[in-house]
Tab-separated table of C-alpha atoms in Angstrom:
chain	number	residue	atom	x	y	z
N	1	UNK	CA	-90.607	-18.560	32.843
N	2	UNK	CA	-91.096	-21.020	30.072
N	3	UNK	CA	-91.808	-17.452	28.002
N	4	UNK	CA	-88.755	-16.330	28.737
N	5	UNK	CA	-86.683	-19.148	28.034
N	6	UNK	CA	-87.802	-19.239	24.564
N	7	UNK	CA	-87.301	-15.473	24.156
N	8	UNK	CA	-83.779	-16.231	25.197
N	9	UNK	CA	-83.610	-18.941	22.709
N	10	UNK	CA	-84.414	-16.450	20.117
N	11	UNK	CA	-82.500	-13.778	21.320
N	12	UNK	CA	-79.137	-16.072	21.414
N	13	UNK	CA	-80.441	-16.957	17.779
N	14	UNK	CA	-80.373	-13.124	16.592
N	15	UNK	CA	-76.688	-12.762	17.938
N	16	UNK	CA	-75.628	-15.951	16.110
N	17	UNK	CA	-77.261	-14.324	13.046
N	18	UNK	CA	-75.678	-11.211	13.468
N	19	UNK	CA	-72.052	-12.370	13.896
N	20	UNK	CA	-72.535	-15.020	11.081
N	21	UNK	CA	-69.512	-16.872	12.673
N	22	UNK	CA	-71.296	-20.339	12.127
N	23	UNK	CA	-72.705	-23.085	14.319
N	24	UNK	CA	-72.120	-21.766	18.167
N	25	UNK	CA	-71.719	-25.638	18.741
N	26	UNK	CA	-67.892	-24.974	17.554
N	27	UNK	CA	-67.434	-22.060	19.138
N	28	UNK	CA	-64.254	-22.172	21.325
N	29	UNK	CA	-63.438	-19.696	24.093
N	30	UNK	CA	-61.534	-17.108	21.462
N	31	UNK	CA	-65.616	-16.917	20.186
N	32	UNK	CA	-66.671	-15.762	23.553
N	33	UNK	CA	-64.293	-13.747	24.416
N	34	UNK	CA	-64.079	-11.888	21.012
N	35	UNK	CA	-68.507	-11.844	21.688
N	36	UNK	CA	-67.775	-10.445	25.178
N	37	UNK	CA	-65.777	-7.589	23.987
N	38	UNK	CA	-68.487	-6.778	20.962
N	39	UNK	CA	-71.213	-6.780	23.669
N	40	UNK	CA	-68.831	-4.265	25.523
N	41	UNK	CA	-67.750	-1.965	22.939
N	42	UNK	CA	-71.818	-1.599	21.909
N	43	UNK	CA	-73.488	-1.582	25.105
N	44	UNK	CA	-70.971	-0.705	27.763
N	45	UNK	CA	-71.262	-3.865	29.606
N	46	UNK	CA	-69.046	-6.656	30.702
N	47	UNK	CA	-70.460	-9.845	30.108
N	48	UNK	CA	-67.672	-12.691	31.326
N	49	UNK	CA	-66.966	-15.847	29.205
N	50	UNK	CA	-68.069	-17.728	31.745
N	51	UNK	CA	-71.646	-16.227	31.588
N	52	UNK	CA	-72.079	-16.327	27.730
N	53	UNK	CA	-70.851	-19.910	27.754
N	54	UNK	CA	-73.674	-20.610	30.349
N	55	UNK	CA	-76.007	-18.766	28.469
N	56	UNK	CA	-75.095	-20.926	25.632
N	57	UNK	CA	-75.366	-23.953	26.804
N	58	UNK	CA	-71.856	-24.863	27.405
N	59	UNK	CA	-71.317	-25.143	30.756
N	60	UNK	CA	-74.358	-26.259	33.295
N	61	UNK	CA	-76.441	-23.793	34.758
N	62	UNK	CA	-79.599	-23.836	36.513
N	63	UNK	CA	-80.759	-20.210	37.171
N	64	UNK	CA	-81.607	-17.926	34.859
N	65	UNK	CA	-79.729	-14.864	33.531
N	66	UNK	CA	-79.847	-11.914	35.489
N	67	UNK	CA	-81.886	-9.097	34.194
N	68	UNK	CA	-78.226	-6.696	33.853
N	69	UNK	CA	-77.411	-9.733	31.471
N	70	UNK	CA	-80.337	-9.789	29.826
N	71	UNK	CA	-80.309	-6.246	29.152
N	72	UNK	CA	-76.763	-6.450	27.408
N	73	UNK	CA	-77.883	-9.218	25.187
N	74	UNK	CA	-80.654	-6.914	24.279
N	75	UNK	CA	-78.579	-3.612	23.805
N	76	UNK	CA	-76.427	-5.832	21.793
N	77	UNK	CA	-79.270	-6.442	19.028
N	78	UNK	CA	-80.204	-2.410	19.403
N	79	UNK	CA	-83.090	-3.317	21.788
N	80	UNK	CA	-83.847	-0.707	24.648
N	81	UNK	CA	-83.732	-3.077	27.298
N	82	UNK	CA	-84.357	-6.813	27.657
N	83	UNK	CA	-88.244	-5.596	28.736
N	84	UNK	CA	-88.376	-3.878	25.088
N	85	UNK	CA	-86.905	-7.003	23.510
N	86	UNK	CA	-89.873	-8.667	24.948
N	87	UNK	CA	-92.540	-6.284	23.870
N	88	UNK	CA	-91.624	-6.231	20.265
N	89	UNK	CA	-91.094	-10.160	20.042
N	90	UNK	CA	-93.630	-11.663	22.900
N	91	UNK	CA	-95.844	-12.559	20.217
N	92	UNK	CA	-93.400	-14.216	17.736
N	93	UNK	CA	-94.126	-18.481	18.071
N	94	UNK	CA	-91.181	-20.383	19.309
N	95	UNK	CA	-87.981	-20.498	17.113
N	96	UNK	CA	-88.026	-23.288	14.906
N	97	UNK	CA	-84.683	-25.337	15.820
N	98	UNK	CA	-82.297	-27.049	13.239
N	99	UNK	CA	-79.358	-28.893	15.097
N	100	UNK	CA	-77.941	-26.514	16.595
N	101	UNK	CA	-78.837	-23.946	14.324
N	102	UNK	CA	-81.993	-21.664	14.613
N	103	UNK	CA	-84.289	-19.770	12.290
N	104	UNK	CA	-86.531	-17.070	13.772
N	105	UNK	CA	-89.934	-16.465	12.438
N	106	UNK	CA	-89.279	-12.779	11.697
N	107	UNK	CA	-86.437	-10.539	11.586
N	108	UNK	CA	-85.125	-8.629	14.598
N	109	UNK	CA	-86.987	-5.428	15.259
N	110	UNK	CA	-90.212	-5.871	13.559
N	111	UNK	CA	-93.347	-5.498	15.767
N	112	UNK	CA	-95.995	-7.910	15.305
N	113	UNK	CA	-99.081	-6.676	15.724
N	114	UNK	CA	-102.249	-8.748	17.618
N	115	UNK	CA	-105.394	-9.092	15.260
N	116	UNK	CA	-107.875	-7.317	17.103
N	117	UNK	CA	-111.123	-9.460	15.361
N	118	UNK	CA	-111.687	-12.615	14.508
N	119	UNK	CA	-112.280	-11.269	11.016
N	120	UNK	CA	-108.489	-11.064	10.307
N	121	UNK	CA	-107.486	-13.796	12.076
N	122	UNK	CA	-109.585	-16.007	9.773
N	123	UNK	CA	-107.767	-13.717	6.812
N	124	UNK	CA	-104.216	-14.918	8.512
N	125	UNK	CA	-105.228	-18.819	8.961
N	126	UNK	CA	-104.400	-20.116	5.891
N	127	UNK	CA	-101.209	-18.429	4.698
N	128	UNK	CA	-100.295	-19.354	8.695
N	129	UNK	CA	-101.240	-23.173	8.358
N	130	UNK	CA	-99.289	-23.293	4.937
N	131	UNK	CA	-96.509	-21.618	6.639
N	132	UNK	CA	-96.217	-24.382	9.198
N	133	UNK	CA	-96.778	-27.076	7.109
N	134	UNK	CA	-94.015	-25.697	5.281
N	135	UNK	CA	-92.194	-25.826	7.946
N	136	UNK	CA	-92.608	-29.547	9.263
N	137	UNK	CA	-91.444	-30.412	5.614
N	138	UNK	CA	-88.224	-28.572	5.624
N	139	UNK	CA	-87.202	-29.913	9.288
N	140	UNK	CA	-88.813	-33.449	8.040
N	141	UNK	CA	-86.447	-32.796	5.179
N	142	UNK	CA	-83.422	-31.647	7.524
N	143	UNK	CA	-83.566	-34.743	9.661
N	144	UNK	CA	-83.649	-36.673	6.494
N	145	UNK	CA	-80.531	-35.154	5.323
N	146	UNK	CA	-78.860	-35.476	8.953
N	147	UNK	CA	-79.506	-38.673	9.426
N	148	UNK	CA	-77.555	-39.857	6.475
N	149	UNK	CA	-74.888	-37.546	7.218
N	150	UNK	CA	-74.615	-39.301	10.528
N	151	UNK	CA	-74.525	-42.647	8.906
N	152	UNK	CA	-70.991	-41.802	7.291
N	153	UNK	CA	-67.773	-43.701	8.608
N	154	UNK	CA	-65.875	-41.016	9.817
N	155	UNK	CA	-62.757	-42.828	9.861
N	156	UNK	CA	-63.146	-43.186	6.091
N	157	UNK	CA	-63.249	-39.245	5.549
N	158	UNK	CA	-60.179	-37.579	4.645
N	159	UNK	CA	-59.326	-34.221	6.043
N	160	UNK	CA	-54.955	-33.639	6.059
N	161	UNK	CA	-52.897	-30.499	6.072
N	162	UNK	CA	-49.460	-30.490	4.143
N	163	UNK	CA	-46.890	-27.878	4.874
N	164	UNK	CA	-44.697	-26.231	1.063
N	165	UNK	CA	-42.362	-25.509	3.632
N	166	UNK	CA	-40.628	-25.151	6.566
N	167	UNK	CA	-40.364	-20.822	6.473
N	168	UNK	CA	-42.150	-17.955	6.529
N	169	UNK	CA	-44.933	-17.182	5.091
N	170	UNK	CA	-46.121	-20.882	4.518
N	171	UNK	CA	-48.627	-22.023	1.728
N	172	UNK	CA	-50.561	-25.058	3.868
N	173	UNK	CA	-52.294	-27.629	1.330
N	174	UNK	CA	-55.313	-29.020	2.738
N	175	UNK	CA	-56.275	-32.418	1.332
N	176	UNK	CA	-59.827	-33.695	2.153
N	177	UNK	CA	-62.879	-35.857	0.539
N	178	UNK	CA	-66.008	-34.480	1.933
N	179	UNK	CA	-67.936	-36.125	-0.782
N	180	UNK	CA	-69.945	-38.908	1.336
N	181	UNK	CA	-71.831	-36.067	3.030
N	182	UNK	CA	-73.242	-35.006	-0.405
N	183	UNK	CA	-73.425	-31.615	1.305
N	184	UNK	CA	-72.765	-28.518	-0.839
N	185	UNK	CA	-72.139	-26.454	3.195
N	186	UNK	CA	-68.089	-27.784	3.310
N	187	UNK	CA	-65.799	-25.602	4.995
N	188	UNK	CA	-62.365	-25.454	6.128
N	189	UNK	CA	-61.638	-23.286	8.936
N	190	UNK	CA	-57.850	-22.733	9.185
N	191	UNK	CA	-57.767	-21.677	13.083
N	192	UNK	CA	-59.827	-20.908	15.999
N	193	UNK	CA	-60.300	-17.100	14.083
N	194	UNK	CA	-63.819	-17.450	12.848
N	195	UNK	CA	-62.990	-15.075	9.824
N	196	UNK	CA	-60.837	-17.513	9.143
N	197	UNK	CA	-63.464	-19.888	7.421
N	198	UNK	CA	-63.998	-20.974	4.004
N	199	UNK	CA	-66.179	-22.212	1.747
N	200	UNK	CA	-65.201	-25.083	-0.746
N	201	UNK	CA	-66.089	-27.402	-2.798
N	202	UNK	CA	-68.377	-30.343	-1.737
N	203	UNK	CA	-66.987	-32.635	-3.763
N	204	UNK	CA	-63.293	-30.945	-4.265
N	205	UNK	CA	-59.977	-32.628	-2.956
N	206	UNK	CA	-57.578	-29.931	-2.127
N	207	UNK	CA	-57.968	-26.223	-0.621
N	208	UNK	CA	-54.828	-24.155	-0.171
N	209	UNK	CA	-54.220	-21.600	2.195
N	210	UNK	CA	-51.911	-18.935	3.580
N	211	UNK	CA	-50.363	-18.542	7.155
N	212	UNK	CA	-48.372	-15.662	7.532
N	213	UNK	CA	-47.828	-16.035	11.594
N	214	UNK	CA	-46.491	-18.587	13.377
N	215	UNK	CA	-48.159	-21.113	15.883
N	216	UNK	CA	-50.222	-24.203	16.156
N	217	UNK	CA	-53.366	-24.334	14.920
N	218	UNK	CA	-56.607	-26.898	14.831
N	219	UNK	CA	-57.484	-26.684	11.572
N	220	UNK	CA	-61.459	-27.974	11.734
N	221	UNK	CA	-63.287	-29.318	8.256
N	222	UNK	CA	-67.051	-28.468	8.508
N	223	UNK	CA	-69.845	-30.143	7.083
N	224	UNK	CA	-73.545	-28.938	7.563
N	225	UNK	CA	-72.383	-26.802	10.532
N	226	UNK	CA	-70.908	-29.617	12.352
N	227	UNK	CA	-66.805	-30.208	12.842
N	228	UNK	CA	-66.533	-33.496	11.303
N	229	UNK	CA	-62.386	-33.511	11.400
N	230	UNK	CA	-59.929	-32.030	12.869
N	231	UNK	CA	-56.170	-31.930	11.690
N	232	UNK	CA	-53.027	-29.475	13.412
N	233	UNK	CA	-51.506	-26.969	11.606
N	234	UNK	CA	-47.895	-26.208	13.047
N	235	UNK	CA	-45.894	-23.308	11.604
N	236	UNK	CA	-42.455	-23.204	13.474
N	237	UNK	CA	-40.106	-20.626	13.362
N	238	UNK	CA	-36.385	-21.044	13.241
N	239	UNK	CA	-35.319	-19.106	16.271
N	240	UNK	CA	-36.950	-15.974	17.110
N	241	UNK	CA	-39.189	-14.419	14.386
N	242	UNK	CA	-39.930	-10.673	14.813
N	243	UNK	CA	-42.902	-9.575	13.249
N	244	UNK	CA	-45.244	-6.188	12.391
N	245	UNK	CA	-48.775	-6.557	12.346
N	246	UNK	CA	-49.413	-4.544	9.155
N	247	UNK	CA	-52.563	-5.192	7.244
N	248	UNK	CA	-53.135	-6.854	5.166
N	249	UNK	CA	-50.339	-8.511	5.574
N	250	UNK	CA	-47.322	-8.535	8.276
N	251	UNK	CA	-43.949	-6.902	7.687
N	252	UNK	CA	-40.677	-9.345	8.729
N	253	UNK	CA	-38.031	-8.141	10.608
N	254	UNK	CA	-34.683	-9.351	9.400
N	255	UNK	CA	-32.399	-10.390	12.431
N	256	UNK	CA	-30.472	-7.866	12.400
N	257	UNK	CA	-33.195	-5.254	13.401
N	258	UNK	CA	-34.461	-7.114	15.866
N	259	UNK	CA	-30.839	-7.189	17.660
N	260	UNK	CA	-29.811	-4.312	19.769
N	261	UNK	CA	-27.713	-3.868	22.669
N	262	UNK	CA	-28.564	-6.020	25.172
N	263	UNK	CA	-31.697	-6.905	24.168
N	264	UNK	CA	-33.983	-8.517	21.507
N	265	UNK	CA	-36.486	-5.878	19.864
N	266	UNK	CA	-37.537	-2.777	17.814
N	267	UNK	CA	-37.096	0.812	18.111
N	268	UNK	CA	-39.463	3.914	17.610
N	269	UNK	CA	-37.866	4.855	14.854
N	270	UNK	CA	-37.865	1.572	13.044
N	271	UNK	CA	-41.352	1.131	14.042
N	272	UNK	CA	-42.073	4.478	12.150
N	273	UNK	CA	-40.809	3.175	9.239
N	274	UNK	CA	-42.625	0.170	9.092
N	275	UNK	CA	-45.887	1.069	9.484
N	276	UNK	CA	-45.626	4.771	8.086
N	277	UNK	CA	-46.772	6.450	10.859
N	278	UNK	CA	-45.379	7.674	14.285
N	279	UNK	CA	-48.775	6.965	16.584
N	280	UNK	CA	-48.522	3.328	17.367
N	281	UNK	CA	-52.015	3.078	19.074
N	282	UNK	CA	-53.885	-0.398	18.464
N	283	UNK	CA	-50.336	-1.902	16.217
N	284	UNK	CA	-48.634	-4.095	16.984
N	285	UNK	CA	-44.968	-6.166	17.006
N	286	UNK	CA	-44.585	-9.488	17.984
N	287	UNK	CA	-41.567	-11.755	18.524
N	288	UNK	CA	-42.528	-15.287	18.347
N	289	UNK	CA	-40.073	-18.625	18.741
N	290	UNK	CA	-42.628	-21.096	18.152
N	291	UNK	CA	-41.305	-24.607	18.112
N	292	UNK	CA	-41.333	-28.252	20.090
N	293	UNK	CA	-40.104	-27.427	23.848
N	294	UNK	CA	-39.590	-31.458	24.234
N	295	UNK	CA	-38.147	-31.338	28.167
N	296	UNK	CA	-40.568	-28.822	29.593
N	297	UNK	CA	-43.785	-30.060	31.122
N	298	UNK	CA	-46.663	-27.925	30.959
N	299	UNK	CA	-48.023	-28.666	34.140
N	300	UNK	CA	-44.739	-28.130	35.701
N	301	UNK	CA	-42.576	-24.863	34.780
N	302	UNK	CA	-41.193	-21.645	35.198
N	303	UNK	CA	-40.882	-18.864	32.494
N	304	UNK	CA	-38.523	-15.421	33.447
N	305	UNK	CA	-38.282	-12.782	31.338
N	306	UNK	CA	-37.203	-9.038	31.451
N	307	UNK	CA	-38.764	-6.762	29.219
N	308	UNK	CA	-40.148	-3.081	28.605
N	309	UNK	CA	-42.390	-1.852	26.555
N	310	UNK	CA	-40.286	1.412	25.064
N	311	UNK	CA	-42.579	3.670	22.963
N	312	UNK	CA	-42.710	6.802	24.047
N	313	UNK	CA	-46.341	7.313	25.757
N	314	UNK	CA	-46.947	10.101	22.896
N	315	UNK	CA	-46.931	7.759	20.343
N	316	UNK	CA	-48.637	4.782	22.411
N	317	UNK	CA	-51.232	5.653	24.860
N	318	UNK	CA	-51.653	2.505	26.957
N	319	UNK	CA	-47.918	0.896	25.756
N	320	UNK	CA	-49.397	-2.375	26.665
N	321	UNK	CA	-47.949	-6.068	26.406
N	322	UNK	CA	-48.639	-9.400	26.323
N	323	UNK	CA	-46.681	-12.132	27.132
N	324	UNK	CA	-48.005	-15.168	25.817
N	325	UNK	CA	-47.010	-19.262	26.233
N	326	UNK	CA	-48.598	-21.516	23.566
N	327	UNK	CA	-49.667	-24.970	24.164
N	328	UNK	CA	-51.459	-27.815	22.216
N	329	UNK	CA	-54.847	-27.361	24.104
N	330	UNK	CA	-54.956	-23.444	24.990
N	331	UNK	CA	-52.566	-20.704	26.074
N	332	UNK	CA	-51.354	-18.188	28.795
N	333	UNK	CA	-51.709	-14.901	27.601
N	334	UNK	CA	-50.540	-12.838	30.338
N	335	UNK	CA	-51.094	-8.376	29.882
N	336	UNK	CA	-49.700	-5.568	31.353
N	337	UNK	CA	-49.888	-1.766	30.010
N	338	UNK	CA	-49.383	1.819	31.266
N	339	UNK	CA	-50.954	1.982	34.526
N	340	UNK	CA	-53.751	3.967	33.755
N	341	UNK	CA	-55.127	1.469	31.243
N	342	UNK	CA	-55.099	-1.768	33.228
N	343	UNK	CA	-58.915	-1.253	32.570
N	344	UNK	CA	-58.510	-2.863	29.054
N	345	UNK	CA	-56.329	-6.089	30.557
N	346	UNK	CA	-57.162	-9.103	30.077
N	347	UNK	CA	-55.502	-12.133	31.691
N	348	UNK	CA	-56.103	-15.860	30.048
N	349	UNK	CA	-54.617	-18.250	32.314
N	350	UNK	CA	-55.174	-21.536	30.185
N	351	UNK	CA	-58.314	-22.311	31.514
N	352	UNK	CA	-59.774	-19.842	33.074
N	353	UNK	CA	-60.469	-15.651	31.634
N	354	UNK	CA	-59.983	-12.961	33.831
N	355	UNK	CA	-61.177	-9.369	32.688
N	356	UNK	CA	-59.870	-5.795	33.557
N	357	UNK	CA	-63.429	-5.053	32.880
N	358	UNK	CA	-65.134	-6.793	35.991
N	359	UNK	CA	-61.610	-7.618	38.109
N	360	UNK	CA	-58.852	-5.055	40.006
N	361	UNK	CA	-55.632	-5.565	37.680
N	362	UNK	CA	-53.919	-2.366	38.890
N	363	UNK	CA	-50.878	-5.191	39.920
N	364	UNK	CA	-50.059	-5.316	36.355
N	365	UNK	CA	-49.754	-1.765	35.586
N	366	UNK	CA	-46.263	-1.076	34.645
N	367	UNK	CA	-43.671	1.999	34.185
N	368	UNK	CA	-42.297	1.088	31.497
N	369	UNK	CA	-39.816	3.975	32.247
N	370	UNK	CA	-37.954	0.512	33.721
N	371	UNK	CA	-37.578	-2.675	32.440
N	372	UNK	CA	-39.953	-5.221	34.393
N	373	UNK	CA	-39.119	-8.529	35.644
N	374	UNK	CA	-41.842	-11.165	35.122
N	375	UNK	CA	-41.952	-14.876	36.558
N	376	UNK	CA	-44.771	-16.947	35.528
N	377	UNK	CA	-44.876	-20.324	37.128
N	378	UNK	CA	-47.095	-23.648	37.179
N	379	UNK	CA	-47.166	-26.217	39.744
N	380	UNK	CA	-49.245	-28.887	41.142
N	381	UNK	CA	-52.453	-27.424	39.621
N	382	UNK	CA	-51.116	-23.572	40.688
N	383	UNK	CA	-50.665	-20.169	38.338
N	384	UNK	CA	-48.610	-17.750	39.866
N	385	UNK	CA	-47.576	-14.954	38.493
N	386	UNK	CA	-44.315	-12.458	40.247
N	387	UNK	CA	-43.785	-8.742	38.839
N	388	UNK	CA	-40.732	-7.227	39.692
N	389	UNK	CA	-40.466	-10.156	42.824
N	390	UNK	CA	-44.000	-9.607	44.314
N	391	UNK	CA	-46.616	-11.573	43.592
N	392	UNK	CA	-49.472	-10.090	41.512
N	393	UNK	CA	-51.763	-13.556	41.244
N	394	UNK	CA	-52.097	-16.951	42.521
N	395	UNK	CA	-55.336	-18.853	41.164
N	396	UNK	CA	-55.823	-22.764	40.009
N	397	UNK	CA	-54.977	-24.285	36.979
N	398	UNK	CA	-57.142	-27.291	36.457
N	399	UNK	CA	-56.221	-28.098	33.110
N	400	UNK	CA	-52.555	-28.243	31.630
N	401	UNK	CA	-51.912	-26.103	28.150
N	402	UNK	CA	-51.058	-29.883	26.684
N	403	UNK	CA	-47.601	-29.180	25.230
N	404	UNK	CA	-45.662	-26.414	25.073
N	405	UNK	CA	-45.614	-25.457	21.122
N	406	UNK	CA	-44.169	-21.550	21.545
N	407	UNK	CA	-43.654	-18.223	23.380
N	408	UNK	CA	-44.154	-15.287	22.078
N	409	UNK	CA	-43.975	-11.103	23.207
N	410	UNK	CA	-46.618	-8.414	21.790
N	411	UNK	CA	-45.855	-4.847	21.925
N	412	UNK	CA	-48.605	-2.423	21.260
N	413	UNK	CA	-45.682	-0.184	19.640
N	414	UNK	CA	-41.715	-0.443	20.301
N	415	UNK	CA	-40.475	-3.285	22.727
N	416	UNK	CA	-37.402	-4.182	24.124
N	417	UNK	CA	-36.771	-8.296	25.890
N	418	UNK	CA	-33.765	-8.766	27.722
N	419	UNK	CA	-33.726	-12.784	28.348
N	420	UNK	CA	-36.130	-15.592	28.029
N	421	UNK	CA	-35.869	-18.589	30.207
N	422	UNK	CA	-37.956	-21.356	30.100
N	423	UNK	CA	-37.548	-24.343	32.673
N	424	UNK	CA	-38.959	-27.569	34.410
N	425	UNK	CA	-36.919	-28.456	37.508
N	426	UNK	CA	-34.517	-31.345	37.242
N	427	UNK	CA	-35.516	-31.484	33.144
N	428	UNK	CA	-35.531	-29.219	30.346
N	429	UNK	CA	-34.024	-25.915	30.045
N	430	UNK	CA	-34.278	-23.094	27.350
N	431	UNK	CA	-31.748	-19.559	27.999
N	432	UNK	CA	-32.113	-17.157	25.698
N	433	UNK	CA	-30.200	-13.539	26.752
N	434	UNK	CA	-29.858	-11.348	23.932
């Protein structure tokens, strides 16, 4: 067993590698959930957050991965099975660890061979012994280096974010003095998007960056692989902000198309336009109001809303949307689509991920052919959420979203809202009915 926890070791090394997303130390649960849908798209299997995060350490775990998991983690790195993973690496030595980082001894795929005579193992000894040695002196080195890194006041480190502006898009300047680490591995990673990461200067002062959506971010300033600061990001919009998720960078809609009879959104037609094409698989829309809702409490509310998703299933397949509630800590994203896709739902209730891929979602298929009423509310430690007046789930909440920093709609394709109302009983009240 021992054997197999250090293959495991390695193997969760290789897939670190492979994504190049940084130290899994920081990963949040956007990392794992973006991870569990690679796995799925390569191998076919649905690996839940819940099981990667054991895997990785983050949650406590006693028994070992099952060998269907262990399989996908293989697939995932091209391996046959987690059997043939073991073949062509059983004779690799353990992985030699650095923090939370890990180096393996060869690359992934390469079959080492077992001298057959003791003729070529003596012909291996030495370049092996100098190899070690080499070894000890880099992590004797690394610790080194760590351990003044550690001996830094962290309260004397400067990591601060200053909005130009108070619009759309928003140039955020980043002031910071990462100097005392004498580290020449500094990064700034704008939000909990890992391709959102870069590189600067050791011993610079400012880094400036654009954000061209709205929300609240932790922007995270990284030294050696380790989050040494932390500092939020808040881009507010003034009202309702609709917005086309062109690449490489969004389209704005102006008020005026957004508004239409009755209702807040965009048309086929419109859409057309925008992105130049009239198949509206995989794009997007969103309509965000992102901004301080100061009289609701999070662990206490009620959002209703009436909306439709209203491509035309020719030019969207699936025609799927997500309603989504911001908060300081985490978010609700709550999905529905075409029923034939509920497959590809995925339901994030703050603190806890619930996939179409391993769990019956068929209650939030929709025909979109009518506009559906939605009522998602929290109280005393319960999610609930009502579709069209029946209730589709009712699961715990342990942990509150913090504050409530936004709402916002995504339409894969045209989308039509009705009303928004956000509420805490005998408190705060937000009525939007367009």
């Amino acid at each position: 067993m021992e054997k197999e926890k250090q293959l495991l070791v390695l193997c969760r090394g290789l897939i670190e590698k492979s994504l190049n997303w940084g130290d899994s130390g920081i990963w949040g649960n956007d990392d794992f959930e973006q991870l569990s849908e690679k796995i799925f798209d390569k191998t076919k299997v649905q690996l839940s957050i819940s099981t990667l995060k054991r895997i990785w350490g983050k949650v406590r775990y006693e028994n070992f991965p099952t060998t269907a998991t262990l399989n996908a983690l293989a697939g995932f790195l091209d391996y046959e099975s987690w059997r043939d993973f073991r073949q062509k690496n059983g004779a690799i030595e353990p992985a030699i660890i650095f923090g939370n980082g890990i180096e393996a001894n060869t690359a992934p795929g390469i079959r080492i061979q077992q001298e057959k005579t003791k003729q070529d193992s003596r012909k291996i000894a030495a370049p092996v012994l100098f190899a070690v040695i080499l070894f000890v002196i880099l992590g004797i080195a690394y610790a080194m280096v760590k351990k003044g890194a550690k001996s830094v006041d962290i309260s004397t480190v400067k990591f601060e974010a200053v909005k130009v502006s108070d619009a759309l898009p928003n140039s955020v300047i980043f002031n910071y003095d990462a100097s005392a680490f004498n580290s020449d591995s500094v990064y700034i990673q704008q939000s909990w998007d890992p391709t959102r990461r870069e590189l600067v200067s050791g011993n610079g002062k400012q880094h400036t960056s654009i954000y061209y959506n709205p929300g609240y971010f932790i922007a995270k300033l990284i030294v050696d692989n380790q989050v040494k600061k932390e500092c939020v990001v808040s881009i507010k919009t003034k009202g309702w902000k609709g917005i086309v998720e062109t690449k490489p960078v969004p389209a704005y809609l102006s008020a005026k198309e957004i508004k239409g009879k009755g209702f807040m959104g965009i048309s086929d037609s419109l859409f057309h336009v925008k992105i130049g094409s009239p198949v509206f698989n995989d794009t997007w829309v969103k309509f965000a109001n992102v901004q301080e809702y100061k009289d609701i409490d999070a662990g206490n509310f009620m959002l209703e809303t009436t909306f439709r998703n209203s491509s035309a299933v020719e030019a969207s397949v699936c025609r799927k949307v997500n309603v989504v509630i911001l908060g300081t800590g985490s978010a609700i994203v709550i999905p529905f689509s075409d029923k034939g896709c509920v497959s590809d739902l995925n339901l994030l209730t703050g603190d806890n991920y619930i996939s179409g891929k391993s769990h019956d979602m068929r209650a939030f298929g929709c025909d979109f052919s009518q506009f559906q009423n939605m009522v998602c509310k929290v109280e005393k430690h319960h999610f609930k959420i009502y579709l069209n007046n029946k209730l589709i789930i009712d699961t715990g909440q342990k942990q509150t979203l913090g504050k409530i920093e936004g709402i916002r709609f995504e339409f894969e394709g045209a989308g039509e809202i009705k009303n928004v109302k956000l509420s805490t009983p005998g408190a705060g009240v937000y009525d939007d009915r367009f």
